[in-house]
Amino acid sequence: GLHSTSAFILEYIQHYLLTRTSERVAQKMRSAFVYAILSRDAINFDASTGELSNHIDRIKEGLGEKIGLFTRCFSTFVSC
């Protein structure tokens, strides 16, 4: 009843906030990355830009989904 409804609402809020935070962090990292690339010579552009972009996406995923999953699993463990 009330316990499961409140758990669902809190889980939704947690997921929303973690996703929003991870998107903001990823956007700041991309902005810093673009600034760093634009401040270099054109000769230094190479394939590592795509690799770094993939790393930023993995960090975003880790912050948003993995931390939320860990928090849910840990709180379930503690409550049992």
XYZ file of N, CA and C in Angstrom:
240
model
N 0.807 -1.178 0.000
C 0.000 0.000 0.000
C 0.854 1.248 0.000
N 0.812 1.900 1.132
C 1.473 3.202 1.264
C 2.992 3.074 1.148
N 3.545 2.021 1.726
C 4.991 1.828 1.683
C 5.480 1.662 0.241
N 4.813 0.836 -0.539
C 5.255 0.609 -1.917
C 5.035 1.837 -2.791
N 3.967 2.579 -2.535
C 3.717 3.804 -3.302
C 4.789 4.848 -3.005
N 5.113 5.022 -1.727
C 6.141 6.005 -1.377
C 7.510 5.561 -1.891
N 7.794 4.261 -1.866
C 9.064 3.765 -2.397
C 9.155 4.029 -3.892
N 8.054 3.833 -4.603
C 8.038 4.094 -6.043
C 8.278 5.565 -6.338
N 7.616 6.442 -5.599
C 7.767 7.887 -5.815
C 9.195 8.318 -5.507
N 9.739 7.844 -4.398
C 11.109 8.217 -4.043
C 12.120 7.663 -5.045
N 11.884 6.474 -5.537
C 12.777 5.891 -6.536
C 12.727 6.680 -7.840
N 11.538 7.125 -8.225
C 11.395 7.936 -9.428
C 12.138 9.266 -9.275
N 11.972 9.907 -8.125
C 12.661 11.181 -7.871
C 14.173 10.975 -7.891
N 14.636 9.905 -7.259
C 16.071 9.616 -7.255
C 16.589 9.418 -8.672
N 15.875 8.636 -9.459
C 16.295 8.386 -10.840
C 16.330 9.685 -11.644
N 15.304 10.506 -11.492
C 15.254 11.779 -12.215
C 16.427 12.679 -11.828
N 16.675 12.814 -10.533
C 17.750 13.699 -10.082
C 19.129 13.197 -10.499
N 19.361 11.894 -10.395
C 20.662 11.362 -10.805
C 20.862 11.482 -12.314
N 19.811 11.248 -13.084
C 19.920 11.398 -14.533
C 20.201 12.844 -14.902
N 19.487 13.757 -14.276
C 19.682 15.192 -14.547
C 21.102 15.623 -14.179
N 21.578 15.177 -13.028
C 22.933 15.526 -12.592
C 23.979 14.957 -13.540
N 23.809 13.711 -13.950
C 24.794 13.110 -14.853
C 24.803 13.812 -16.203
N 23.650 14.270 -16.671
C 23.610 15.012 -17.941
C 24.329 16.349 -17.811
N 24.155 17.019 -16.683
C 24.828 18.304 -16.471
C 26.342 18.127 -16.378
N 26.783 17.090 -15.678
C 28.223 16.818 -15.563
C 28.807 16.498 -16.936
N 28.106 15.666 -17.706
C 28.581 15.311 -19.042
C 28.647 16.542 -19.938
N 27.661 17.425 -19.837
C 27.668 18.640 -20.656
C 28.847 19.541 -20.283
N 29.128 19.669 -18.993
C 30.272 20.477 -18.557
C 31.578 19.861 -19.036
N 31.668 18.533 -18.996
C 32.880 17.870 -19.477
C 33.045 18.069 -20.986
N 31.954 17.970 -21.719
C 32.035 18.191 -23.169
C 32.439 19.622 -23.490
N 31.905 20.582 -22.740
C 32.274 21.986 -22.957
C 33.759 22.202 -22.687
N 34.266 21.620 -21.592
C 35.689 21.739 -21.283
C 36.526 21.045 -22.352
N 36.028 19.931 -22.866
C 36.726 19.197 -23.923
C 36.808 20.023 -25.199
N 35.692 20.622 -25.600
C 35.688 21.449 -26.812
C 36.607 22.651 -26.641
N 36.570 23.265 -25.474
C 37.460 24.396 -25.225
C 38.924 23.977 -25.322
N 39.255 22.820 -24.756
C 40.633 22.332 -24.804
C 41.052 22.008 -26.237
N 40.146 21.446 -27.021
C 40.457 21.118 -28.418
C 40.649 22.388 -29.233
N 39.765 23.372 -29.029
C 39.854 24.601 -29.813
C 41.069 25.443 -29.454
N 41.618 25.241 -28.268
C 42.791 26.017 -27.877
C 44.097 25.399 -28.388
N 44.025 24.239 -29.039
C 45.212 23.577 -29.584
C 45.353 23.862 -31.080
N 46.485 23.465 -31.589
C 46.708 23.593 -33.024
C 45.870 22.567 -33.769
N 45.583 22.871 -35.021
C 44.770 21.968 -35.846
C 45.483 20.633 -36.081
N 46.787 20.595 -35.982
C 47.545 19.369 -36.230
C 47.292 18.314 -35.150
N 46.831 18.746 -33.970
C 46.646 17.819 -32.857
C 45.309 17.099 -32.855
N 44.451 17.387 -33.835
C 43.178 16.671 -33.904
C 43.433 15.258 -34.405
N 42.902 14.289 -33.705
C 43.080 12.903 -34.127
C 41.894 12.073 -33.659
N 42.043 10.768 -33.729
C 40.947 9.848 -33.400
C 40.630 9.814 -31.912
N 41.478 10.386 -31.080
C 41.214 10.329 -29.644
C 40.004 11.149 -29.247
N 39.546 12.054 -30.101
C 38.360 12.840 -29.761
C 37.134 11.951 -29.648
N 36.982 10.984 -30.542
C 35.859 10.055 -30.463
C 35.950 9.166 -29.240
N 37.165 8.760 -28.922
C 37.370 7.915 -27.749
C 37.033 8.671 -26.470
N 37.435 9.938 -26.400
C 37.138 10.736 -25.219
C 35.637 10.970 -25.087
N 34.974 11.169 -26.204
C 33.527 11.328 -26.175
C 32.850 10.072 -25.643
N 33.359 8.906 -26.020
C 32.823 7.649 -25.491
C 33.054 7.538 -23.987
N 34.197 8.010 -23.523
C 34.483 7.975 -22.090
C 33.532 8.888 -21.324
N 33.231 10.050 -21.891
C 32.292 10.962 -21.250
C 30.919 10.313 -21.154
N 30.500 9.610 -22.201
C 29.213 8.917 -22.168
C 29.202 7.829 -21.099
N 30.314 7.132 -20.933
C 30.393 6.089 -19.905
C 30.343 6.693 -18.505
N 30.968 7.849 -18.317
C 30.913 8.535 -17.024
C 29.483 8.966 -16.740
N 28.819 9.485 -17.756
C 27.418 9.898 -17.615
C 26.549 8.702 -17.212
N 26.752 7.586 -17.861
C 25.999 6.375 -17.537
C 26.285 5.923 -16.106
N 27.546 5.977 -15.728
C 27.922 5.572 -14.376
C 27.321 6.457 -13.312
N 27.318 7.751 -13.543
C 26.747 8.666 -12.566
C 25.235 8.516 -12.470
N 24.579 8.354 -13.604
C 23.123 8.323 -13.602
C 22.543 6.995 -13.193
N 22.910 5.951 -13.883
C 22.258 4.661 -13.676
C 22.939 3.814 -12.618
N 24.242 3.735 -12.657
C 24.958 2.805 -11.772
C 24.900 3.253 -10.308
N 25.023 4.531 -10.055
C 24.939 5.011 -8.674
C 23.528 4.798 -8.131
N 22.522 5.041 -8.976
C 21.147 4.796 -8.555
C 20.892 3.331 -8.249
N 21.411 2.460 -9.094
C 21.256 1.026 -8.872
C 21.958 0.593 -7.590
N 23.160 1.099 -7.377
C 23.887 0.773 -6.155
C 23.119 1.245 -4.926
N 22.599 2.462 -4.977
C 21.862 3.002 -3.838
C 20.623 2.169 -3.536
N 19.881 1.789 -4.587
C 18.691 0.965 -4.381
C 19.051 -0.392 -3.791
N 20.072 -1.033 -4.336
C 20.481 -2.353 -3.828
C 20.996 -2.270 -2.395
N 21.774 -1.258 -2.100
C 22.311 -1.097 -0.743
C 21.202 -0.832 0.254
N 20.245 0.036 -0.092
C 19.151 0.318 0.833
C 18.273 -0.897 1.031
N 18.093 -1.710 -0.007
C 17.347 -2.954 0.138
C 18.082 -3.919 1.063
N 19.384 -4.002 0.903
C 20.203 -4.869 1.765
C 20.113 -4.445 3.216
N 20.213 -3.140 3.456
C 20.183 -2.619 4.828
C 18.811 -2.838 5.457
N 17.759 -2.681 4.664
C 16.404 -2.793 5.232
C 15.995 -4.227 5.505
N 16.680 -5.198 4.904
C 16.298 -6.603 5.139
C 16.930 -7.210 6.346
